Short mmCIF file of C-alpha atoms in Angstrom, two decimals:
data_model
loop_
_atom_site.label_atom_id
_atom_site.label_comp_id
_atom_site.label_asym_id
_atom_site.label_seq_id
_atom_site.Cartn_x
_atom_site.Cartn_y
_atom_site.Cartn_z
CA MET A 57 2.61 -102.60 -46.14
CA CYS A 58 0.26 -103.10 -49.25
CA GLU A 59 3.99 -104.33 -50.88
CA THR A 60 4.82 -106.41 -47.71
CA CYS A 61 1.65 -107.83 -46.70
CA GLY A 62 -0.11 -108.85 -49.93
CA CYS A 63 -3.30 -107.20 -49.51
CA GLY A 64 -4.48 -105.11 -51.89
CA ASP A 65 -4.78 -101.87 -49.95
CA PRO A 66 -4.96 -99.13 -52.50
CA GLU A 67 -2.18 -97.67 -53.37
CA LEU A 68 -2.39 -94.15 -53.20
CA VAL A 69 -0.90 -92.14 -56.46
CA PRO A 70 0.50 -88.19 -56.47
CA VAL A 71 -1.45 -86.36 -59.56
CA GLU A 72 0.45 -83.06 -60.17
CA VAL A 73 -2.71 -81.26 -62.92
CA HIS A 74 -1.85 -77.39 -62.25
CA GLU A 75 -4.83 -76.47 -64.20
CA SER A 76 -7.36 -73.49 -63.17
CA LEU A 77 -10.25 -73.59 -62.74
CA LEU A 78 -11.31 -72.14 -65.51
CA ALA A 79 -9.04 -72.92 -67.73
CA GLY A 80 -11.97 -74.56 -70.12
CA ASN A 81 -13.68 -70.75 -69.42
CA ASP A 82 -10.62 -69.22 -69.69
CA ARG A 83 -10.34 -71.64 -73.63
CA GLN A 84 -13.92 -70.50 -74.72
CA ALA A 85 -12.92 -66.15 -74.20
CA ALA A 86 -9.39 -66.65 -76.33
CA HIS A 87 -11.70 -67.61 -79.48
CA ASN A 88 -14.63 -65.51 -78.54
CA ARG A 89 -11.24 -62.89 -78.53
CA GLU A 90 -9.94 -64.70 -81.51
CA HIS A 91 -13.44 -64.08 -83.30
CA PHE A 92 -13.58 -60.44 -82.02
CA ARG A 93 -9.86 -59.38 -83.48
CA ALA A 94 -10.16 -60.78 -86.94
CA ARG A 95 -13.59 -59.01 -87.52
CA GLY A 96 -12.15 -55.71 -85.01
CA VAL A 97 -14.20 -55.69 -83.63
CA LEU A 98 -14.15 -54.37 -79.89
CA ALA A 99 -15.67 -56.01 -77.23
CA ILE A 100 -16.24 -54.59 -73.89
CA ASN A 101 -17.43 -56.19 -71.27
CA LEU A 102 -19.54 -53.85 -68.88
CA MET A 103 -19.96 -55.07 -64.99
CA GLY A 104 -21.95 -52.62 -61.48
CA SER A 105 -24.32 -53.60 -58.99
CA PRO A 106 -27.28 -54.27 -60.64
CA GLY A 107 -28.88 -50.15 -61.26
CA SER A 108 -25.82 -48.79 -61.32
CA GLY A 109 -25.99 -47.29 -64.65
CA LYS A 110 -24.91 -49.18 -66.71
CA THR A 111 -27.90 -49.60 -69.78
CA ALA A 112 -28.49 -45.51 -69.25
CA LEU A 113 -25.51 -45.60 -70.10
CA LEU A 114 -25.64 -47.53 -73.43
CA GLU A 115 -28.90 -45.89 -73.74
CA ALA A 116 -26.75 -42.67 -73.80
CA THR A 117 -23.79 -43.64 -75.93
CA ALA A 118 -26.36 -44.91 -78.65
CA ARG A 119 -28.30 -41.10 -78.37
CA ALA A 120 -25.63 -39.30 -78.69
CA ARG A 121 -22.82 -41.60 -81.64
CA GLY A 122 -26.09 -42.00 -84.03
CA ARG A 123 -26.99 -45.15 -85.73
CA GLY A 124 -23.35 -45.86 -86.02
CA ARG A 125 -22.21 -49.02 -85.09
CA LEU A 126 -22.25 -49.95 -81.55
CA GLY A 127 -23.74 -52.51 -80.57
CA ALA A 128 -24.80 -54.56 -77.35
CA MET A 129 -25.43 -57.76 -75.53
CA SER A 130 -27.44 -57.38 -71.88
CA GLY A 131 -27.10 -60.26 -69.34
CA ASP A 132 -30.28 -60.64 -67.06
CA LEU A 133 -31.17 -63.36 -64.38
CA ALA A 134 -34.52 -63.20 -66.67
CA THR A 135 -36.27 -60.15 -68.67
CA GLU A 136 -35.28 -58.85 -72.11
CA ARG A 137 -35.51 -55.91 -70.47
CA ASP A 138 -32.57 -53.19 -71.57
CA ALA A 139 -32.08 -55.45 -74.95
CA GLU A 140 -35.10 -53.82 -75.77
CA ARG A 141 -34.34 -50.68 -73.96
CA LEU A 142 -31.23 -50.07 -76.20
CA ARG A 143 -33.13 -51.17 -79.22
CA ALA A 144 -35.06 -48.33 -78.53
CA ALA A 145 -32.29 -45.97 -78.01
CA GLY A 146 -31.20 -47.28 -81.70
CA ILE A 147 -28.72 -50.11 -81.58
CA PRO A 148 -28.57 -53.59 -82.28
CA ALA A 149 -29.01 -55.38 -78.72
CA ALA A 150 -29.54 -58.35 -77.77
CA ALA A 151 -30.40 -60.68 -74.52
CA ILE A 152 -29.04 -63.10 -72.99
CA THR A 153 -30.85 -64.54 -70.42
CA THR A 154 -29.18 -66.67 -67.48
CA GLY A 155 -31.77 -68.21 -65.53
CA SER A 156 -29.85 -68.34 -61.88
CA ALA A 157 -26.57 -68.36 -62.94
CA CYS A 158 -25.22 -65.26 -61.48
CA HIS A 159 -23.14 -63.42 -64.07
CA LEU A 160 -22.35 -63.88 -68.24
CA ASP A 161 -19.20 -66.91 -68.94
CA ALA A 162 -18.17 -67.46 -72.53
CA GLU A 163 -20.36 -69.81 -72.98
CA LEU A 164 -23.02 -67.82 -72.53
CA VAL A 165 -21.74 -64.77 -75.27
CA HIS A 166 -20.13 -67.73 -77.57
CA HIS A 167 -23.37 -68.62 -78.20
CA ALA A 168 -25.32 -64.74 -77.90
CA LEU A 169 -22.79 -64.97 -80.86
CA HIS A 170 -24.03 -67.02 -83.13
CA ARG A 171 -27.62 -64.86 -83.53
CA PHE A 172 -26.13 -61.84 -83.08
CA PRO A 173 -24.68 -59.37 -86.25
CA TRP A 174 -21.80 -58.70 -84.16
CA GLN A 175 -19.93 -59.28 -87.77
CA GLU A 176 -20.50 -55.67 -88.62
CA LEU A 177 -20.35 -54.12 -85.26
CA ASP A 178 -17.11 -51.63 -84.60
CA THR A 179 -18.35 -52.02 -81.19
CA LEU A 180 -20.04 -54.84 -78.77
CA VAL A 181 -20.67 -54.09 -75.32
CA ILE A 182 -21.33 -56.96 -72.87
CA GLU A 183 -23.83 -55.72 -70.16
CA ASN A 184 -22.58 -58.59 -67.54
CA VAL A 185 -25.35 -59.17 -64.75
CA GLY A 186 -25.76 -56.69 -62.27
CA ASN A 187 -23.04 -57.91 -59.53
CA LEU A 188 -20.01 -57.30 -57.86
CA VAL A 189 -18.79 -60.20 -57.15
CA CYS A 190 -18.78 -63.17 -59.96
CA PRO A 191 -18.96 -61.69 -63.36
CA ALA A 192 -14.53 -60.16 -62.52
CA ILE A 193 -13.39 -64.12 -62.79
CA TYR A 194 -15.00 -65.06 -66.36
CA ASP A 195 -13.64 -64.17 -68.69
CA LEU A 196 -15.44 -62.92 -72.27
CA GLY A 197 -13.09 -62.43 -74.61
CA GLN A 198 -13.36 -58.69 -74.24
CA ALA A 199 -10.28 -56.27 -75.02
CA ALA A 200 -10.60 -54.35 -71.64
CA ASN A 201 -13.39 -54.76 -68.00
CA VAL A 202 -15.09 -51.13 -67.18
CA VAL A 203 -17.19 -51.37 -63.61
CA ALA A 204 -20.04 -48.67 -63.28
CA LEU A 205 -19.64 -47.59 -59.69
CA SER A 206 -22.49 -44.93 -59.32
CA VAL A 207 -22.40 -41.58 -56.98
CA THR A 208 -24.94 -43.05 -54.09
CA GLU A 209 -23.29 -46.57 -54.09
CA GLY A 210 -21.30 -44.87 -51.14
CA GLU A 211 -17.33 -44.15 -52.37
CA ASP A 212 -15.31 -47.84 -49.85
CA LYS A 213 -17.22 -49.55 -52.86
CA PRO A 214 -13.18 -50.45 -54.47
CA LEU A 215 -12.86 -51.78 -50.41
CA LYS A 216 -15.84 -54.37 -50.31
CA TYR A 217 -14.98 -55.35 -53.55
CA PRO A 218 -11.57 -55.41 -54.77
CA VAL A 219 -11.54 -58.33 -56.80
CA MET A 220 -14.13 -56.55 -59.61
CA PHE A 221 -11.83 -53.28 -59.94
CA ARG A 222 -8.96 -54.49 -59.45
CA LYS A 223 -10.13 -56.59 -62.70
CA ALA A 224 -10.43 -52.78 -64.27
CA ASP A 225 -9.50 -50.60 -67.12
CA LEU A 226 -11.74 -48.49 -66.05
CA VAL A 227 -14.55 -47.11 -63.89
CA VAL A 228 -17.54 -44.84 -64.74
CA LEU A 229 -18.57 -43.01 -61.58
CA THR A 230 -21.65 -42.31 -62.75
CA LYS A 231 -25.05 -40.65 -61.72
CA ILE A 232 -23.28 -37.75 -60.82
CA ASP A 233 -26.28 -35.15 -61.24
CA LEU A 234 -26.91 -36.69 -58.08
CA LEU A 235 -24.17 -35.28 -56.27
CA PRO A 236 -26.15 -31.89 -55.37
CA HIS A 237 -28.52 -34.65 -53.20
CA LEU A 238 -25.39 -36.30 -51.32
CA PRO A 239 -23.95 -33.97 -49.65
CA GLY A 240 -22.05 -36.83 -47.33
CA PHE A 241 -20.35 -38.41 -51.05
CA SER A 242 -16.41 -37.37 -51.66
CA LEU A 243 -14.65 -38.19 -54.59
CA ALA A 244 -11.82 -38.06 -53.35
CA ALA A 245 -12.43 -40.89 -50.94
CA LEU A 246 -13.82 -42.94 -54.03
CA GLU A 247 -10.06 -41.96 -55.48
CA ASP A 248 -8.27 -43.10 -52.09
CA ALA A 249 -10.28 -46.11 -52.61
CA ILE A 250 -10.00 -47.47 -56.10
CA ALA A 251 -5.99 -46.31 -55.94
CA ARG A 252 -5.92 -49.08 -53.06
CA THR A 253 -7.53 -52.07 -55.74
CA MET A 254 -7.23 -50.64 -59.43
CA PRO A 255 -3.38 -50.91 -59.92
CA ARG A 256 -3.79 -48.29 -63.43
CA PRO A 257 -6.11 -46.45 -61.64
CA ARG A 258 -8.54 -44.17 -63.92
CA VAL A 259 -12.10 -42.84 -63.90
CA LEU A 260 -14.49 -40.93 -65.82
CA ALA A 261 -17.50 -39.38 -64.11
CA LEU A 262 -20.36 -39.14 -66.38
CA SER A 263 -23.93 -38.70 -66.54
CA ALA A 264 -26.08 -40.22 -68.46
CA THR A 265 -29.52 -38.06 -67.57
CA THR A 266 -27.57 -35.11 -68.10
CA GLY A 267 -25.26 -36.13 -71.10
CA GLU A 268 -22.05 -34.11 -69.16
CA GLY A 269 -18.52 -36.32 -69.12
CA LEU A 270 -20.27 -38.30 -71.92
CA THR A 271 -17.87 -36.79 -74.03
CA ALA A 272 -14.42 -38.61 -72.35
CA TRP A 273 -16.35 -42.09 -72.15
CA LEU A 274 -16.89 -41.58 -75.68
CA ASP A 275 -13.21 -40.19 -76.85
CA TRP A 276 -12.44 -44.02 -74.05
CA LEU A 277 -13.91 -45.58 -76.21
CA ALA A 278 -12.16 -44.46 -79.62
CA GLU A 279 -8.87 -44.63 -77.66
CA GLN A 280 -10.07 -48.33 -77.45
CA ARG A 281 -10.18 -48.98 -80.87
CA SER A 282 -7.06 -47.25 -81.61
CA LEU A 283 -5.42 -50.06 -79.03
CA HIS A 284 -7.16 -52.24 -80.33
CA PRO A 285 -6.54 -53.20 -83.88
CA VAL A 286 -7.66 -55.90 -86.79
CA GLY A 287 -5.45 -58.18 -85.33
CA PRO A 288 -2.91 -61.66 -87.22
CA ALA A 289 -3.99 -64.47 -85.74
CA HIS A 290 -0.79 -65.56 -84.67
CA GLU A 291 -0.25 -62.95 -82.22
CA SER A 292 -3.22 -64.22 -79.80
CA ALA A 293 -2.60 -66.67 -77.17
CA HIS A 294 -5.64 -68.64 -78.69
CA ASP A 295 -4.32 -72.20 -80.17
CA HIS A 296 -6.38 -73.30 -82.33
CA SER A 297 -4.75 -76.99 -81.95
CA HIS A 298 -5.14 -77.19 -77.76
CA GLY A 299 -7.50 -79.16 -78.60
CA HIS A 300 -10.92 -77.98 -76.89
CA GLU A 301 -14.95 -78.76 -77.36
CA HIS A 302 -16.01 -76.40 -80.26
CA ASP A 303 -16.94 -77.37 -83.30
CA HIS A 304 -16.51 -75.39 -86.73
CA SER A 305 -17.98 -76.68 -88.69
CA HIS A 306 -21.12 -75.39 -86.87
CA GLY A 307 -23.88 -73.77 -88.47
CA HIS A 308 -23.02 -69.78 -87.63
CA GLY A 309 -22.27 -67.08 -89.57
CA HIS A 310 -19.12 -65.69 -89.11
CA ASP A 311 -16.85 -67.20 -90.88
CA HIS A 312 -13.05 -68.63 -89.47
CA SER A 313 -10.92 -68.29 -92.38
CA ALA A 314 -11.37 -64.66 -92.75
CA VAL A 315 -9.09 -64.52 -89.91
CA ASP A 316 -5.82 -62.89 -90.98
CA ASP A 317 -8.06 -60.92 -94.03
CA ARG A 318 -8.81 -57.77 -92.09
CA ALA A 319 -4.90 -57.94 -90.78
CA PRO A 320 -3.50 -54.07 -91.20
CA GLU A 321 0.32 -54.35 -91.82
CA GLY A 322 2.16 -54.16 -87.93
CA ALA A 323 -0.65 -54.50 -86.14
CA GLN A 324 -0.47 -56.33 -82.68
CA GLY A 325 -2.76 -58.20 -81.49
CA GLN A 326 -2.74 -58.60 -78.36
CA GLY A 327 -5.46 -59.39 -75.64
CA SER A 328 -7.88 -57.81 -72.50
CA HIS A 329 -4.20 -59.47 -70.23
CA HIS A 330 -2.26 -57.61 -71.75
CA SER A 331 -3.47 -54.13 -73.15
CA ALA A 332 -2.99 -52.28 -69.96
CA ASP A 333 0.87 -51.58 -70.33
CA HIS A 334 -0.07 -50.42 -73.65
CA HIS A 335 -1.67 -47.10 -72.23
CA ARG A 336 -1.43 -45.02 -69.82
CA HIS A 337 -3.45 -44.77 -67.17
CA SER A 338 -4.14 -41.07 -64.92
CA ALA A 339 -5.96 -40.71 -61.69
CA ASP A 340 -6.93 -37.38 -63.08
CA GLY A 341 -7.96 -38.78 -66.39
CA GLY A 342 -11.88 -36.84 -66.42
CA HIS A 343 -12.86 -35.78 -63.23
CA ARG A 344 -13.41 -32.52 -63.05
CA MET B 126 -22.96 -68.94 -55.19
CA HIS B 127 -20.53 -69.48 -59.00
CA GLU B 128 -18.37 -71.64 -56.56
CA VAL B 129 -20.50 -74.41 -57.85
CA SER B 130 -20.53 -73.72 -61.37
CA LEU B 131 -16.60 -73.80 -60.61
CA VAL B 132 -16.97 -77.73 -58.21
CA GLN B 133 -18.92 -79.14 -61.21
CA SER B 134 -15.97 -77.75 -63.63
CA LEU B 135 -13.12 -79.64 -61.02
CA LEU B 136 -15.70 -82.43 -61.01
CA ALA B 137 -15.84 -82.84 -64.41
CA ARG B 138 -11.96 -82.60 -64.30
CA VAL B 139 -10.58 -84.74 -61.71
CA ALA B 140 -12.78 -87.35 -63.12
CA SER B 141 -11.63 -87.47 -66.19
CA GLU B 142 -8.11 -87.90 -64.56
CA ALA B 143 -8.73 -90.48 -62.82
CA VAL B 144 -9.94 -92.08 -65.73
CA ARG B 145 -7.08 -91.24 -67.42
CA HIS B 146 -4.80 -92.58 -64.84
CA GLY B 147 -6.88 -95.79 -63.95
CA ALA B 148 -8.57 -94.95 -60.82
CA ARG B 149 -10.53 -96.23 -58.73
CA SER B 150 -11.79 -93.22 -56.54
CA VAL B 151 -10.03 -89.81 -55.72
CA ALA B 152 -9.05 -89.24 -52.00
CA LYS B 153 -7.61 -85.86 -52.11
CA ILE B 154 -7.98 -82.58 -54.10
CA HIS B 155 -5.29 -80.21 -53.81
CA LEU B 156 -6.80 -76.24 -54.45
CA ARG B 157 -4.83 -73.34 -54.55
CA VAL B 158 -7.57 -70.57 -54.24
CA GLY B 159 -6.03 -66.47 -54.31
CA GLU B 160 -7.50 -63.71 -51.76
CA LEU B 161 -7.99 -62.13 -55.55
CA SER B 162 -9.37 -65.68 -56.79
CA GLY B 163 -13.00 -64.37 -56.12
CA VAL B 164 -13.81 -67.42 -54.49
CA GLU B 165 -14.76 -68.16 -50.77
CA PRO B 166 -13.24 -71.03 -49.55
CA ALA B 167 -15.71 -71.48 -47.46
CA LEU B 168 -18.55 -71.26 -49.71
CA LEU B 169 -16.05 -73.77 -52.09
CA ALA B 170 -16.00 -76.21 -49.62
CA SER B 171 -19.12 -76.54 -49.72
CA ALA B 172 -20.32 -76.33 -52.31
CA PHE B 173 -17.84 -79.35 -52.92
CA GLU B 174 -19.55 -80.87 -49.28
CA LEU B 175 -23.35 -80.80 -52.58
CA CYS B 176 -21.84 -81.28 -55.49
CA ARG B 177 -19.63 -84.27 -54.79
CA ASP B 178 -19.94 -86.95 -56.80
CA GLY B 179 -18.72 -90.18 -58.45
CA VAL B 180 -14.83 -91.02 -58.50
CA ALA B 181 -14.91 -88.03 -56.51
CA ALA B 182 -17.38 -89.05 -53.98
CA ALA B 183 -14.96 -89.08 -51.09
CA ALA B 184 -12.13 -87.73 -51.39
CA GLU B 185 -11.03 -85.21 -49.43
CA LEU B 186 -10.92 -81.38 -50.24
CA VAL B 187 -7.72 -79.46 -49.14
CA LEU B 188 -7.62 -75.92 -49.57
CA THR B 189 -4.35 -73.80 -49.84
CA ARG B 190 -5.39 -70.29 -49.79
CA GLU B 191 -2.63 -68.18 -51.18
CA PRO B 192 -2.53 -64.27 -49.89
CA ALA B 193 -2.70 -61.09 -52.06
CA GLU B 194 1.05 -59.82 -53.27
CA TRP B 195 2.17 -56.66 -54.89
CA ARG B 196 5.34 -56.08 -55.70
CA CYS B 197 6.68 -53.05 -58.14
CA GLY B 198 7.30 -53.97 -61.85
CA ARG B 199 10.61 -51.51 -62.22
CA CYS B 200 12.34 -52.37 -59.06
CA GLY B 201 10.56 -55.81 -56.59
CA ASP B 202 9.83 -53.80 -53.38
CA GLY B 203 6.85 -55.25 -52.15
CA LEU B 204 3.61 -53.47 -50.83
CA PRO B 205 2.00 -53.61 -47.31
CA PRO B 206 -1.30 -55.34 -47.21
CA GLY B 207 -4.30 -52.19 -48.15
CA ALA B 208 -1.35 -50.19 -49.57
CA ARG B 209 -2.11 -47.62 -53.12
CA LEU B 210 -1.34 -49.37 -55.21
CA CYS B 211 2.08 -47.40 -56.14
CA CYS B 212 5.43 -47.78 -54.83
CA ALA B 213 6.91 -46.03 -52.40
CA SER B 214 10.19 -46.50 -53.30
CA CYS B 215 10.81 -45.50 -57.02
CA GLY B 216 7.30 -44.53 -57.85
CA GLY B 217 6.04 -47.77 -60.61
CA VAL B 218 3.45 -49.87 -61.75
CA VAL B 219 2.72 -52.55 -59.13
CA ARG B 220 1.73 -56.05 -59.74
CA LEU B 221 0.60 -58.51 -58.24
CA VAL B 222 2.40 -61.38 -57.91
CA GLY B 223 0.67 -64.36 -55.81
CA GLY B 224 -3.54 -64.84 -54.60
CA ASP B 225 -5.33 -64.23 -58.20
CA ALA B 226 -4.56 -68.28 -58.26
CA LEU B 227 -7.52 -70.53 -58.49
CA LEU B 228 -5.95 -73.48 -59.14
CA LEU B 229 -6.63 -77.31 -59.14
CA GLU B 230 -2.45 -78.52 -58.03
CA ARG B 231 -2.75 -82.32 -58.03
CA LEU B 232 -4.93 -85.28 -57.02
CA GLU B 233 -3.92 -89.00 -55.13
CA MET B 234 -5.67 -91.15 -56.11
CA GLU B 235 -6.38 -94.80 -55.56
CA VAL B 236 -5.35 -97.32 -57.52
CA ALA B 237 -5.56 -100.90 -56.95
CA GLU B 238 -2.10 -102.18 -56.61
CA ALA B 239 -3.01 -106.92 -57.69
CA SER B 240 -5.60 -104.61 -59.81
CA PRO B 241 -5.43 -107.32 -63.17
CA GLU B 242 -6.61 -104.34 -65.84
CA PRO B 243 -4.14 -102.49 -67.41
CA ALA B 244 -5.31 -98.58 -66.74
CA PRO B 245 -7.64 -97.41 -69.53
CA GLU B 246 -6.83 -95.01 -72.26
CA PRO B 247 -8.28 -91.46 -71.87
CA ALA B 248 -11.67 -91.30 -74.42
CA PRO B 249 -11.96 -89.52 -76.51
CA GLY B 250 -14.24 -86.67 -75.76
CA GLN B 251 -14.41 -87.52 -72.01
CA ALA B 252 -10.41 -85.45 -71.60
CA THR B 253 -11.33 -81.82 -71.37
CA GLY B 254 -7.99 -81.67 -74.32
CA ALA B 255 -5.12 -80.18 -72.07
CA PRO B 256 -2.30 -82.31 -70.82
CA ALA B 257 -2.94 -83.24 -67.67
CA THR B 258 0.67 -81.85 -66.36
CA SER B 259 0.27 -78.45 -69.17
CA GLY B 260 -0.16 -75.82 -67.17
CA MET B 261 -2.22 -73.72 -68.15
CA LEU B 262 -3.21 -70.82 -67.34
CA GLY B 263 -3.09 -70.26 -63.91
CA GLY B 264 -5.09 -68.33 -61.56
CA ALA B 265 -7.64 -66.02 -62.63
CA THR B 266 -9.07 -65.11 -66.03
CA THR B 267 -7.21 -61.54 -65.87
CA GLY B 268 -3.67 -60.45 -64.06
#
């Protein structure tokens, strides 16, 4: 039309992009993952509904491990209450207050790393904002996703929130000390719901109050540490040539030059996206 | 709630593409949204209506829904919706092969045909650093 009449009307030009809307977050997450890998810190993204028992699980973990090398970052819209509880339980903990954001993202975690001695840990649990929806889509750089689901929430939660449960490497069924008061609760129904949403289902049932089942959770954490050893930087999907906006001259305490210095020979770097291929999940693991 | 922050990322990406291609405005934004992407298309559209601005102020958001599709990693058989995630034919582990996309596929831009000035280069720091056709990390964050 324009070519013939010369009217100067705009011409529509198609431009192929093919980039995830989450590409910026994913780049930052890859950067975080590289930090964790280089320092041999197992990072866990702990998600679940508000009140599902995430903080209580960490308190019980802290008590069981003594004052070892566990630390946590707790995300909430407001208050530092969870971090205070965890410090009281004897582990270093930082709060990430998100204001109105319903989830943590990789940038929030990265900023929090700058003011937290995470390099001294062997396990960093990032306790996400209580929410079964949004946190699932934001990679934080973790090695594994854990979803805490309490017995009072109902067996059909995995069917209602399939995005969250698809991303889970482990479901921790919490508050099992309450089961005597929940005659309608069916473990079989929960297992069935999980089997329809989690491609490699793995469930651990425990009570942070009585300590029942806690050993299996501690064993799982140890297993994850062995599956995610310190790895050389070149094994990572993270590419420092990708031109993201992170400034390596910033003043935080970790040392980018030390990426390779603790890598054992033959260590295979692996991100959370691939970890499931390296260990076998079982539907009955941890169940009574 | 996260739809608003996703739309803000989208608008920043669209603006950088517009600068890169010397576009006056963007007429259409084509997004692919998977059933298991964690994003509700209607909420995404609402967030876009709230946030639209700049070169994308008059853009049409074109959403393509992508259904979840699970296939056996061993024998390739597909699974019916809602099935247990284990291959009924061979017992193999199944994989999600579609349905987690959250992808900016394509833009349609208005470029003034008789524009006397050449298309400017992307401003330093304005683009995200990824080439326009990088195809980076298609889909959601894991999987």
